[in-house]
CSV table of N, CA and C in Angstrom, one decimal:
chain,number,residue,atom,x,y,z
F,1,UNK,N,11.2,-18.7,14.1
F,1,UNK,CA,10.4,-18.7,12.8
F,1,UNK,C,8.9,-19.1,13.1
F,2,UNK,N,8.9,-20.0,13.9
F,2,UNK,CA,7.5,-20.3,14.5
F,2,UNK,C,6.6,-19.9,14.2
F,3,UNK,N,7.3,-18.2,15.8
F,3,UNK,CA,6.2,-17.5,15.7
F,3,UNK,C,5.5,-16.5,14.8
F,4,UNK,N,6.3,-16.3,14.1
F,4,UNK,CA,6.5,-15.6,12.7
F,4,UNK,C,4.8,-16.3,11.8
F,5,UNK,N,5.5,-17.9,11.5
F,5,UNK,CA,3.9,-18.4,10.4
F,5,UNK,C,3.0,-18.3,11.6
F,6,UNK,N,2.9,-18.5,12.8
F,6,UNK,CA,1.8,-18.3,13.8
F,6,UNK,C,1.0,-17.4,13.5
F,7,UNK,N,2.3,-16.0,13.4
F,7,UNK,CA,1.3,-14.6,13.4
F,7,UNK,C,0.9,-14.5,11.8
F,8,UNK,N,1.6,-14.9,10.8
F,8,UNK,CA,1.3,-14.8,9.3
F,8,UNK,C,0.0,-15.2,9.2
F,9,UNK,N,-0.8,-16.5,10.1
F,9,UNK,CA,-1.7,-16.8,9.9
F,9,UNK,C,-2.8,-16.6,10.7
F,10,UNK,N,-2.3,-15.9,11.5
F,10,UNK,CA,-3.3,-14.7,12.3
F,10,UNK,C,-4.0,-14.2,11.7
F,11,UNK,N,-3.2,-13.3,10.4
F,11,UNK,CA,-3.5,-11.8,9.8
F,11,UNK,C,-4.5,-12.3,8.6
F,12,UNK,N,-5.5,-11.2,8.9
F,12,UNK,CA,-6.7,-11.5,8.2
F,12,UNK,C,-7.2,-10.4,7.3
F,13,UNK,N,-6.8,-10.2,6.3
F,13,UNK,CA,-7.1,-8.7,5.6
F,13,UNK,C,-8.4,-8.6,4.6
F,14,UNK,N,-9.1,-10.1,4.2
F,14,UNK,CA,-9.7,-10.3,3.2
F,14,UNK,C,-11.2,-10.6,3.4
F,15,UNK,N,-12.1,-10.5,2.3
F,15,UNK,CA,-13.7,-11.3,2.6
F,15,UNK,C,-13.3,-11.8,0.8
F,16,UNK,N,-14.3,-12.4,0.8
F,16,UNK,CA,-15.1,-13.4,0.0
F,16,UNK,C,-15.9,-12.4,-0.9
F,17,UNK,N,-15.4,-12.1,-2.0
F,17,UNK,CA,-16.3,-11.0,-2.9
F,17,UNK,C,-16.8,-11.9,-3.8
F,18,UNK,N,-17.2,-11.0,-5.3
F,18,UNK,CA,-18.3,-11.5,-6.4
F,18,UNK,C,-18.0,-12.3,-7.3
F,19,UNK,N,-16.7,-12.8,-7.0
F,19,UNK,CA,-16.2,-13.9,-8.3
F,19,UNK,C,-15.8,-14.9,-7.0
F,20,UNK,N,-16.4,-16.0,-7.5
F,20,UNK,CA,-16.7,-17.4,-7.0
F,20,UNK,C,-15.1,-17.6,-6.0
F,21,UNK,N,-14.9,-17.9,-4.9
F,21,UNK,CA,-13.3,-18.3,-4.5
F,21,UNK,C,-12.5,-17.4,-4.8
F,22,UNK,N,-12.9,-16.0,-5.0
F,22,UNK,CA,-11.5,-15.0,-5.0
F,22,UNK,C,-11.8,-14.3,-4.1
F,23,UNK,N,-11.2,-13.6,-3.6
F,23,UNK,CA,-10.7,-12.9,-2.0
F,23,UNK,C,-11.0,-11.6,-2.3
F,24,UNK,N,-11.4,-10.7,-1.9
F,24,UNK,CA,-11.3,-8.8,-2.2
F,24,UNK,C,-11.1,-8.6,-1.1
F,25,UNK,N,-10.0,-7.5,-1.4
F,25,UNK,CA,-9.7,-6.6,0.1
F,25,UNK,C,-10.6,-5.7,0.2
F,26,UNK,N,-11.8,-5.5,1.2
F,26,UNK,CA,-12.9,-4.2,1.2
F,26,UNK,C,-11.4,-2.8,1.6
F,27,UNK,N,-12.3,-2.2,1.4
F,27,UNK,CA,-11.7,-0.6,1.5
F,27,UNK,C,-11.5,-0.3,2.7
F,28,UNK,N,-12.1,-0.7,3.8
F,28,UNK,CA,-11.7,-0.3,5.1
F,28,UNK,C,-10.8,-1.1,5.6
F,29,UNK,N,-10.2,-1.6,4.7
F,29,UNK,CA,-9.6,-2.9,5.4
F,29,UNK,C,-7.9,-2.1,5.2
F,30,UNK,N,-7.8,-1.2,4.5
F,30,UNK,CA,-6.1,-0.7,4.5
F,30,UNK,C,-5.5,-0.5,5.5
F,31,UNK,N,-6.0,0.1,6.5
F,31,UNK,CA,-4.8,0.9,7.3
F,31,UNK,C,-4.4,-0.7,8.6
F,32,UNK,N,-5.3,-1.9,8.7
F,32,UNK,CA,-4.9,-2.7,8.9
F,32,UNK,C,-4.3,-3.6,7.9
F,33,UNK,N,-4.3,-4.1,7.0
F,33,UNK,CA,-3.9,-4.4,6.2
F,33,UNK,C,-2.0,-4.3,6.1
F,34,UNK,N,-1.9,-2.6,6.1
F,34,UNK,CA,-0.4,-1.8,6.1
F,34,UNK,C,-0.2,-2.0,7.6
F,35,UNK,N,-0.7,-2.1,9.1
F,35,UNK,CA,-0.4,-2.4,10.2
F,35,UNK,C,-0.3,-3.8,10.6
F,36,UNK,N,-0.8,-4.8,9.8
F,36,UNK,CA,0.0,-6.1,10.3
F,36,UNK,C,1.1,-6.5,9.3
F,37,UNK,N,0.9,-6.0,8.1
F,37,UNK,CA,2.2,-6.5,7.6
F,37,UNK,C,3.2,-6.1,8.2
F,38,UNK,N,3.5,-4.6,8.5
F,38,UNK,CA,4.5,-3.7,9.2
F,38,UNK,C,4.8,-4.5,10.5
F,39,UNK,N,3.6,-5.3,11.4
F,39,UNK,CA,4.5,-5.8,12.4
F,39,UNK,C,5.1,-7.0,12.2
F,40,UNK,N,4.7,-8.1,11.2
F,40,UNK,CA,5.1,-9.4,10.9
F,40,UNK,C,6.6,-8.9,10.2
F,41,UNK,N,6.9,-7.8,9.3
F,41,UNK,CA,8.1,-7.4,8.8
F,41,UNK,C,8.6,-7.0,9.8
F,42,UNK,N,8.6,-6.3,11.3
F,42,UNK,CA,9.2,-5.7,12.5
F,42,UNK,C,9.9,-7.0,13.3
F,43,UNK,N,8.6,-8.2,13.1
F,43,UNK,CA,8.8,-9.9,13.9
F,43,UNK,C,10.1,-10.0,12.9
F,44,UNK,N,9.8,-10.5,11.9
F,44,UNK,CA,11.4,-10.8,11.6
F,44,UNK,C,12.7,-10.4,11.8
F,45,UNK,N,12.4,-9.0,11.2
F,45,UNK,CA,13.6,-8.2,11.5
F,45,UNK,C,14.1,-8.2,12.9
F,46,UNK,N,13.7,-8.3,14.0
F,46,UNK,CA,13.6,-8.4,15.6
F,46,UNK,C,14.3,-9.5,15.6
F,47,UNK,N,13.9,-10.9,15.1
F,47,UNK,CA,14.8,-12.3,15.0
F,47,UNK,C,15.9,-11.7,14.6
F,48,UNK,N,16.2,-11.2,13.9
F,48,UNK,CA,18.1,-11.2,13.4
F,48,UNK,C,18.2,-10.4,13.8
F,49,UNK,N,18.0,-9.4,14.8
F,49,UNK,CA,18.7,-8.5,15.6
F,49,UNK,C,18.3,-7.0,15.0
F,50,UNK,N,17.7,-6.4,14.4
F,50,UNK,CA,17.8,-5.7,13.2
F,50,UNK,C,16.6,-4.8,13.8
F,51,UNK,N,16.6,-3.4,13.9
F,51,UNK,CA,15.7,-2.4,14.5
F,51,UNK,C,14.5,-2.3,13.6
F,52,UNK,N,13.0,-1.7,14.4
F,52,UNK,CA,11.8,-2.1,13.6
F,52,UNK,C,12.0,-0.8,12.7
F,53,UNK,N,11.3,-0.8,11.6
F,53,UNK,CA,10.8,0.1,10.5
F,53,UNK,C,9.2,0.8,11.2
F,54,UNK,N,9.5,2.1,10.4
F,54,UNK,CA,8.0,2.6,10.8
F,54,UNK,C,7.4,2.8,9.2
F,55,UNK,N,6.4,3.1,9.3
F,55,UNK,CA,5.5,3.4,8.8
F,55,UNK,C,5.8,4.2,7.9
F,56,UNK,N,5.7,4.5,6.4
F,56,UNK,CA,5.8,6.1,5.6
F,56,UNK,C,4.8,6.3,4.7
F,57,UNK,N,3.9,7.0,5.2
F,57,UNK,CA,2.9,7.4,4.0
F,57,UNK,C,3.1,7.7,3.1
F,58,UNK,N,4.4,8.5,2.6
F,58,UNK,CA,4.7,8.6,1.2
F,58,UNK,C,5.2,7.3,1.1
F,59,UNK,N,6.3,6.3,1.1
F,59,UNK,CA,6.3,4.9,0.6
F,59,UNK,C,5.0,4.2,0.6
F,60,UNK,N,4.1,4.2,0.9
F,60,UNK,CA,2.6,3.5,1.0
F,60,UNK,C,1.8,4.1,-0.3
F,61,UNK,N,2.1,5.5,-0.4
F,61,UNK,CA,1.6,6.8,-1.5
F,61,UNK,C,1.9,5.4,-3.1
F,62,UNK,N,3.4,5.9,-3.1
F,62,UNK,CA,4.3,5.2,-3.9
F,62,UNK,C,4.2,3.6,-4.0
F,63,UNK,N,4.1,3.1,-3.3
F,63,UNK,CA,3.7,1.5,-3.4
F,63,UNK,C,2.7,1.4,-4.3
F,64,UNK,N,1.6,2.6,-3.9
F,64,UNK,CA,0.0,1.9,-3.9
F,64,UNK,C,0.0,2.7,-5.7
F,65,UNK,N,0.8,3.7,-6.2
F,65,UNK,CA,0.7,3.9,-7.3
F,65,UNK,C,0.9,3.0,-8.4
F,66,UNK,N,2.8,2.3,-7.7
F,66,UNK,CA,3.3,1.5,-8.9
F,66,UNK,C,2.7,0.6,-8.7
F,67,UNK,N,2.0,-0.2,-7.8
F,67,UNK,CA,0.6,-1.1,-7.7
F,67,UNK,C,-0.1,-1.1,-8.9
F,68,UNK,N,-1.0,0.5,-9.2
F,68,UNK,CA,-1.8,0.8,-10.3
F,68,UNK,C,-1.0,0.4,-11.5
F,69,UNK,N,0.2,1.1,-11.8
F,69,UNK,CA,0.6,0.8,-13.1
F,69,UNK,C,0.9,-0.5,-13.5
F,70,UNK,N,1.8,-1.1,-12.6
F,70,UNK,CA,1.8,-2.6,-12.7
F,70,UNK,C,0.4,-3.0,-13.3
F,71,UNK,N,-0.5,-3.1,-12.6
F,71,UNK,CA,-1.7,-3.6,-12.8
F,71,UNK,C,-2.1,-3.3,-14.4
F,72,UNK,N,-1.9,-1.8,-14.8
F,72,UNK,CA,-2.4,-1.2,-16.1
F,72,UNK,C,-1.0,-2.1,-17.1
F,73,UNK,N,0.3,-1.9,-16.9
F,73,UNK,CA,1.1,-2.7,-17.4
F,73,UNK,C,1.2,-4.5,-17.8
F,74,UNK,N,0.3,-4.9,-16.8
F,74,UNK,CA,0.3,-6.3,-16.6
F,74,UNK,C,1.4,-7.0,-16.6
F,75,UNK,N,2.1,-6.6,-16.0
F,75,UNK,CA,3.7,-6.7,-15.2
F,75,UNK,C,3.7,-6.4,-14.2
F,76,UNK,N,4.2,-7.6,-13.5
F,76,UNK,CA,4.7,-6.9,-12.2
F,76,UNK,C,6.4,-7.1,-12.3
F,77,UNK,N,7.0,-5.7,-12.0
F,77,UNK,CA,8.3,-5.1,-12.2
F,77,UNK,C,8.6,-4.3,-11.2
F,78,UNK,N,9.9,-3.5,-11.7
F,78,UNK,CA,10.2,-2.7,-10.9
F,78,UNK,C,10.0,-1.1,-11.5
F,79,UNK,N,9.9,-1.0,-12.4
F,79,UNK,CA,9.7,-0.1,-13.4
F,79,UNK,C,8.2,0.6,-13.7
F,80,UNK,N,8.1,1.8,-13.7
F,80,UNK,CA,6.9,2.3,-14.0
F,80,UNK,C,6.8,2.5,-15.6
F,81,UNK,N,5.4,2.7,-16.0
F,81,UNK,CA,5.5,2.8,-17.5
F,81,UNK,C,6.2,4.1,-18.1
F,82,UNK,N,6.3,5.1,-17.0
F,82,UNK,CA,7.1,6.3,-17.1
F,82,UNK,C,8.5,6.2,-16.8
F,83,UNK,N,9.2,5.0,-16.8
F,83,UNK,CA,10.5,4.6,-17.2
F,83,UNK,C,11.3,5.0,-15.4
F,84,UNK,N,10.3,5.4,-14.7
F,84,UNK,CA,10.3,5.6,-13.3
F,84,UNK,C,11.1,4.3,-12.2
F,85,UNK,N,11.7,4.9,-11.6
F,85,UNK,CA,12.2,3.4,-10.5
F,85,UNK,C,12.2,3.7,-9.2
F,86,UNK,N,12.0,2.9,-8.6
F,86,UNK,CA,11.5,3.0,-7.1
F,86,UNK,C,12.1,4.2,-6.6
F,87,UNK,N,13.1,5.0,-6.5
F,87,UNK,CA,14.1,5.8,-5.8
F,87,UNK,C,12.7,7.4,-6.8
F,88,UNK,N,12.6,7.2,-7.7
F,88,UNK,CA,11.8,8.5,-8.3
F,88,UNK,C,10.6,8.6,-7.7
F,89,UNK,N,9.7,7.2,-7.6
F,89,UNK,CA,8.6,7.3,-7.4
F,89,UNK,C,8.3,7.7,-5.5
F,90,UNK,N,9.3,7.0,-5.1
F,90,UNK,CA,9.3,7.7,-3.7
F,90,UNK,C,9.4,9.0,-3.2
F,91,UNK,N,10.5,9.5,-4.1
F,91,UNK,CA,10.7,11.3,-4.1
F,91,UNK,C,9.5,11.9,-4.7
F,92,UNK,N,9.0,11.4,-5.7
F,92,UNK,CA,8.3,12.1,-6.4
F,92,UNK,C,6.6,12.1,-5.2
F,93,UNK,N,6.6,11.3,-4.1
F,93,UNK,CA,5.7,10.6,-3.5
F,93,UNK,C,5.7,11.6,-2.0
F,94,UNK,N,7.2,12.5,-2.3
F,94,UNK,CA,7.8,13.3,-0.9
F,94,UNK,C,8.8,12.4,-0.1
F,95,UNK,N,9.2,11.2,-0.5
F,95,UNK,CA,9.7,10.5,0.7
F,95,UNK,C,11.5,11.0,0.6
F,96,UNK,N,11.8,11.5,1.6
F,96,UNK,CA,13.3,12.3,1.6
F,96,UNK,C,14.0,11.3,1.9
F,97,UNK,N,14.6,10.3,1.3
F,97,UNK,CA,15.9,9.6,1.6
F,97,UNK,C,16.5,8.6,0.6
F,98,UNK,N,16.9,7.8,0.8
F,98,UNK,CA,17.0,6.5,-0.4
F,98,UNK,C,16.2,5.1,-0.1
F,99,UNK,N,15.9,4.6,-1.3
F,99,UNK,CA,15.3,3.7,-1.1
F,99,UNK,C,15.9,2.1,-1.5
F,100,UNK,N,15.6,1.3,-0.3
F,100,UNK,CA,16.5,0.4,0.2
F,100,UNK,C,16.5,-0.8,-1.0
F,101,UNK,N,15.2,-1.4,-1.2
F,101,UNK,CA,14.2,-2.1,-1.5
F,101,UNK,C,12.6,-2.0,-1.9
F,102,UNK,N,12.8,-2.3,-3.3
F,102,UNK,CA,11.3,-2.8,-3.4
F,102,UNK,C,10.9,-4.1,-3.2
F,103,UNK,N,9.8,-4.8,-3.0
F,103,UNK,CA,9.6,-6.2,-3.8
F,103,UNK,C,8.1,-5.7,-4.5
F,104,UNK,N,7.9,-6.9,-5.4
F,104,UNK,CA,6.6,-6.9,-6.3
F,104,UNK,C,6.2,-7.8,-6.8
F,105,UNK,N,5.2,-8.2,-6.7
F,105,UNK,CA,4.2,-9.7,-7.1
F,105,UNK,C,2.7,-9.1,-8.1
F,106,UNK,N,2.4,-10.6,-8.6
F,106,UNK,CA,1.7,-10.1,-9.2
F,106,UNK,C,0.8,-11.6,-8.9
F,107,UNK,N,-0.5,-11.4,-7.9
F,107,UNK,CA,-0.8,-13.0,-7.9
F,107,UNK,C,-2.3,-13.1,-6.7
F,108,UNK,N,-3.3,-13.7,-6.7
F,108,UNK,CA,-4.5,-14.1,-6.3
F,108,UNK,C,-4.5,-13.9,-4.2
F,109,UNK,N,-3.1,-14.2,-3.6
F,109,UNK,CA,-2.9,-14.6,-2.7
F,109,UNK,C,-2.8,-13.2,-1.5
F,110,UNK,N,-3.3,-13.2,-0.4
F,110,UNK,CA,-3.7,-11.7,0.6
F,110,UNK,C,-2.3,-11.3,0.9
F,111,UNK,N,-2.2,-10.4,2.1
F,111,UNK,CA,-0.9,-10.1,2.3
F,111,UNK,C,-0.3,-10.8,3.5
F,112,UNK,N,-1.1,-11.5,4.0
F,112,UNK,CA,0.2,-12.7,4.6
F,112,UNK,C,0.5,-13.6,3.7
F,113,UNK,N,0.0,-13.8,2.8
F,113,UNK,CA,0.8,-15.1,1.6
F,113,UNK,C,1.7,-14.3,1.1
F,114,UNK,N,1.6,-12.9,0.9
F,114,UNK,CA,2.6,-13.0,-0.1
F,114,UNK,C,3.9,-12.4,0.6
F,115,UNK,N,3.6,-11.9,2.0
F,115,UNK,CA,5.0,-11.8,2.9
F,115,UNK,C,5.7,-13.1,2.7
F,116,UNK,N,4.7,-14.3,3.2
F,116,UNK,CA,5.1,-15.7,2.8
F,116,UNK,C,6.7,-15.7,2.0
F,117,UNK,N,5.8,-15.7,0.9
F,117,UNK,CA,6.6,-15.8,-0.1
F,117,UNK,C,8.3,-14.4,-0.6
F,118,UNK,N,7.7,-13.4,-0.4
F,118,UNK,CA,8.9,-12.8,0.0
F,118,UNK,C,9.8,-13.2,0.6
F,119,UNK,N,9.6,-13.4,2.1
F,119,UNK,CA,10.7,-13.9,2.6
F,119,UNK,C,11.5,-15.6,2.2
F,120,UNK,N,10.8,-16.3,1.5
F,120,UNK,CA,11.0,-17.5,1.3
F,120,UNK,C,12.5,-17.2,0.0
F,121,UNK,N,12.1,-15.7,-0.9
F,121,UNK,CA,13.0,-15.3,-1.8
F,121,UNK,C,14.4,-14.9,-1.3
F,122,UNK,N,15.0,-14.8,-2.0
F,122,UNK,CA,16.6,-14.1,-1.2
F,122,UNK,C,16.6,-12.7,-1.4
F,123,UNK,N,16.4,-12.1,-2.9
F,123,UNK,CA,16.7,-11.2,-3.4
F,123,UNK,C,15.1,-10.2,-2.0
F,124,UNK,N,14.4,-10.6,-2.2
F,124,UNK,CA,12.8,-9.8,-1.7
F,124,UNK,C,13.7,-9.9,-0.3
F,125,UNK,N,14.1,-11.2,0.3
F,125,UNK,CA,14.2,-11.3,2.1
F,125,UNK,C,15.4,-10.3,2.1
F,126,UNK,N,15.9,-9.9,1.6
F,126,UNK,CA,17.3,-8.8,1.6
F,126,UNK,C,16.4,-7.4,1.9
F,127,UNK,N,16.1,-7.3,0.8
F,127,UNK,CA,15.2,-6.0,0.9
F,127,UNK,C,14.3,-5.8,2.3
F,128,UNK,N,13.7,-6.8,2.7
F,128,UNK,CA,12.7,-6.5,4.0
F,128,UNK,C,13.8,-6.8,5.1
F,129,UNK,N,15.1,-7.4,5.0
F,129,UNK,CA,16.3,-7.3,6.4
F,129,UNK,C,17.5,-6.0,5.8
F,130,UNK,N,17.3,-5.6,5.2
F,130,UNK,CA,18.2,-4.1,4.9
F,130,UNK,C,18.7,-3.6,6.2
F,131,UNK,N,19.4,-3.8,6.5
F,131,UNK,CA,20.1,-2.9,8.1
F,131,UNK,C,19.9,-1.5,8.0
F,132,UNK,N,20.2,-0.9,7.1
F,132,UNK,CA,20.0,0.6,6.7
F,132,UNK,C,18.8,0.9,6.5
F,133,UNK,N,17.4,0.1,6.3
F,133,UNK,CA,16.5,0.8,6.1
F,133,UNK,C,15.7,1.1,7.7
F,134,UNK,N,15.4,2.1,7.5
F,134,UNK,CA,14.2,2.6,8.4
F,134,UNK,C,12.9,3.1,8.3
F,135,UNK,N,12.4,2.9,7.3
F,135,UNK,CA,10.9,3.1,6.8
F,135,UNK,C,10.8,2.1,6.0
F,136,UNK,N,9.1,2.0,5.9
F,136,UNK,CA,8.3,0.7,5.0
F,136,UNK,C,7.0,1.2,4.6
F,137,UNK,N,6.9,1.1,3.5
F,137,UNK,CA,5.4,1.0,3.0
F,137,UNK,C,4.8,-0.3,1.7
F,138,UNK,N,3.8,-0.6,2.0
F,138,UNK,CA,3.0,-1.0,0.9
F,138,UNK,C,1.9,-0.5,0.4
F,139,UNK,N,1.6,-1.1,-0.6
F,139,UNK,CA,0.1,-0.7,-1.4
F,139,UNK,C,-0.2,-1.7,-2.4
F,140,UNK,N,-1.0,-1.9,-2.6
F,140,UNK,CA,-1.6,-2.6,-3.9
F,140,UNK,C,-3.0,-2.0,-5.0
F,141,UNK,N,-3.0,-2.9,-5.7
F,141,UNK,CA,-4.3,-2.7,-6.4
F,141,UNK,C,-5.1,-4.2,-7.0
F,142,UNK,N,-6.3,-4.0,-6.6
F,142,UNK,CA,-6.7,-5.5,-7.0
F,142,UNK,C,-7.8,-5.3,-8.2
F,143,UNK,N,-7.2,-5.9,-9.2
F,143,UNK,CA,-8.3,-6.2,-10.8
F,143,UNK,C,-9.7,-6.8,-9.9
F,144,UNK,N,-10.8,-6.2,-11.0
F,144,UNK,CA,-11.9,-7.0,-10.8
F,144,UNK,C,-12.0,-8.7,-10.5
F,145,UNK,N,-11.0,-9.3,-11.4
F,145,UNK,CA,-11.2,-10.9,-11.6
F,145,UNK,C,-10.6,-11.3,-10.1
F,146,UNK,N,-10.0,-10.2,-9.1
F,146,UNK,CA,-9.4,-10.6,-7.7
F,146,UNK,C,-8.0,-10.4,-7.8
F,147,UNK,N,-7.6,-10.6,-9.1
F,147,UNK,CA,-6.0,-10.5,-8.9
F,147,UNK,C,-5.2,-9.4,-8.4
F,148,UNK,N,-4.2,-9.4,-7.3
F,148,UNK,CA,-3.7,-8.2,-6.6
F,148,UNK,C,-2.0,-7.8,-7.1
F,149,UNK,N,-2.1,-6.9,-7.3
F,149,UNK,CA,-0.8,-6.4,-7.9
F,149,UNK,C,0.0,-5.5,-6.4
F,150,UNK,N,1.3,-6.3,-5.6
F,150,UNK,CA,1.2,-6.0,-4.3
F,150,UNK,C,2.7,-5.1,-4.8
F,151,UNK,N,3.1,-4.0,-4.0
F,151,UNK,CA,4.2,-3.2,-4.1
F,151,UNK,C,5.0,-3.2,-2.4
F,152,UNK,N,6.0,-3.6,-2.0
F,152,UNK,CA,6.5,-3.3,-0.7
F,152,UNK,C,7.5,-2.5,-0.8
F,153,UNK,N,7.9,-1.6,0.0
F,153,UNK,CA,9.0,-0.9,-0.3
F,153,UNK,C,9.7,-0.4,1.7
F,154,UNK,N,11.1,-0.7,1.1
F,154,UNK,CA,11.8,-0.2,2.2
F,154,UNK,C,12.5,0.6,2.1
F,155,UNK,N,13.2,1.7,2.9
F,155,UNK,CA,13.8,2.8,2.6
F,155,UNK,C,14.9,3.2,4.0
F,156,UNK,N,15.9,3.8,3.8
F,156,UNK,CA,16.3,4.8,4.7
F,156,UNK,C,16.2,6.6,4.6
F,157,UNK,N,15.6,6.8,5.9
F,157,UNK,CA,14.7,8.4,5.6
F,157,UNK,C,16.3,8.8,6.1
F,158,UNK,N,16.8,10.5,5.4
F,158,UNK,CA,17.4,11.0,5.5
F,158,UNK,C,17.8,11.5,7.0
F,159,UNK,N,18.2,11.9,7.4
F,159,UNK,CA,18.8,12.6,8.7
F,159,UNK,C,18.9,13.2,8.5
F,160,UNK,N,19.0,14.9,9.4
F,160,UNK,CA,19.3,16.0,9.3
F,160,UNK,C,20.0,16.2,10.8
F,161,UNK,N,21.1,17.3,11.2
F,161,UNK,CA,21.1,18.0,12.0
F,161,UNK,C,21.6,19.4,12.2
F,162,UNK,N,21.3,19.6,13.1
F,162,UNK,CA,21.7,21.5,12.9
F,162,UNK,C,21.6,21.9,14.4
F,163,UNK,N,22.6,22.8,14.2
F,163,UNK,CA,22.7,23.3,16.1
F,163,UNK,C,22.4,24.9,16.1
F,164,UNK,N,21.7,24.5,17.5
F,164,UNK,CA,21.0,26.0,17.5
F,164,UNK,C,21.7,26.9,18.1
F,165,UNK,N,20.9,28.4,18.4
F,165,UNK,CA,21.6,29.8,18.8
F,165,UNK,C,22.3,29.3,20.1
F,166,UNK,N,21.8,28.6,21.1
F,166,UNK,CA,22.4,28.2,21.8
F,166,UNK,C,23.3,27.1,22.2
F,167,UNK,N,23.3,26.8,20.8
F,167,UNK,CA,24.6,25.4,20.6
F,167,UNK,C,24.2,24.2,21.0
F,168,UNK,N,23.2,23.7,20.8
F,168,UNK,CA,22.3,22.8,21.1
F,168,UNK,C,22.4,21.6,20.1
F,169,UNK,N,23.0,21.0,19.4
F,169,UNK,CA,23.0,19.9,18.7
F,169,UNK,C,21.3,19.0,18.2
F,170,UNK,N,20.7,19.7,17.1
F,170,UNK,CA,19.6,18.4,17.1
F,170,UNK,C,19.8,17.3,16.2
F,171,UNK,N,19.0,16.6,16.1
F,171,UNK,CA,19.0,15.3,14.9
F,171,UNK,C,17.6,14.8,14.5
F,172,UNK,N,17.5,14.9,13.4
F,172,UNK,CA,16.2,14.3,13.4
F,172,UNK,C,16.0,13.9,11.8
F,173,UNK,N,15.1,12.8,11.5
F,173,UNK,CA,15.0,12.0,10.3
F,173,UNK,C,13.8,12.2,9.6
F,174,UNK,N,14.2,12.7,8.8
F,174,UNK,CA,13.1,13.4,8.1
F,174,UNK,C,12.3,12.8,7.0
């Protein structure tokens, strides 16, 4: 676990914007942002034996929407105001499979705090150690006053296979 807060406190996603002591994530800062959380979620999952998650742009798509609404809701939930739940918003986002886990917060702190805190939950630490899942995304959205409305989601992408003219067995997860 060490190395885990070691690296949590590595990860640097934030500057110092226009309201006195609050944090803004600049805009270039996403695709790192979604690449260290993904490897600190990979670090743990690694500790319990548990294969890494990759990346899914449509779960990141989906994250970073119900992000918005939460924020327009002023709730952070699991529910969209379109009575939507994580399994719709991901399809609806393209993502082909089921979805394992969300977590969601609603609160001032970057995204190594609030990994933090996820995993410190039971219900959130389930969702980010899902054995079945194999894909991960986040997104958020941050109010002017700084406050960040964070969405994580984990999923298992579907499998397919099919054998060819030549009897060729493939597999592949789509």
């Amino acid at each position: 676990m060490g190395i885990i807060v070691g690296l949590l406190f590595t990860l640097s996603a934030c500057e110092i914007g226009g309201v006195e002591g609050v944090r803004f994530i600049r805009a270039n800062e996403g695709e790192r942002i979604r690449a260290d959380q993904l490897e600190a979620v990979n670090l743990v999952r690694s500790e319990q034996g548990l294969r890494p998650l990759v990346m899914s742009a449509a779960l990141n798509a989906a994250s970073d929407t119900h992000a918005s609404d939460m924020s327009d809701q002023r709730r952070a939930w699991d529910y969209g105001s379109d009575r939507s739940s994580p399994q719709s918003r991901a399809q609806r986002a393209g993502f082909v499979g089921r979805v394992t886990g969300e977590n969601v917060a609603e609160t001032f702190v970057m995204n190594q705090e609030i990994l933090r805190v996820w995993l410190a939950d039971t219900r959130s630490r389930a969702a980010i150690l899902n054995p079945d899942a194999t894909d991960f995304g986040i997104g958020w959205h941050q109010d002017p006053d700084g406050r960040i409305w964070w969405v994580q989601m984990t999923a298992a992408a579907r499998a397919t296979s099919f054998t060819t003219d030549e009897g060729i067995t493939v597999s592949r997860v789509e």
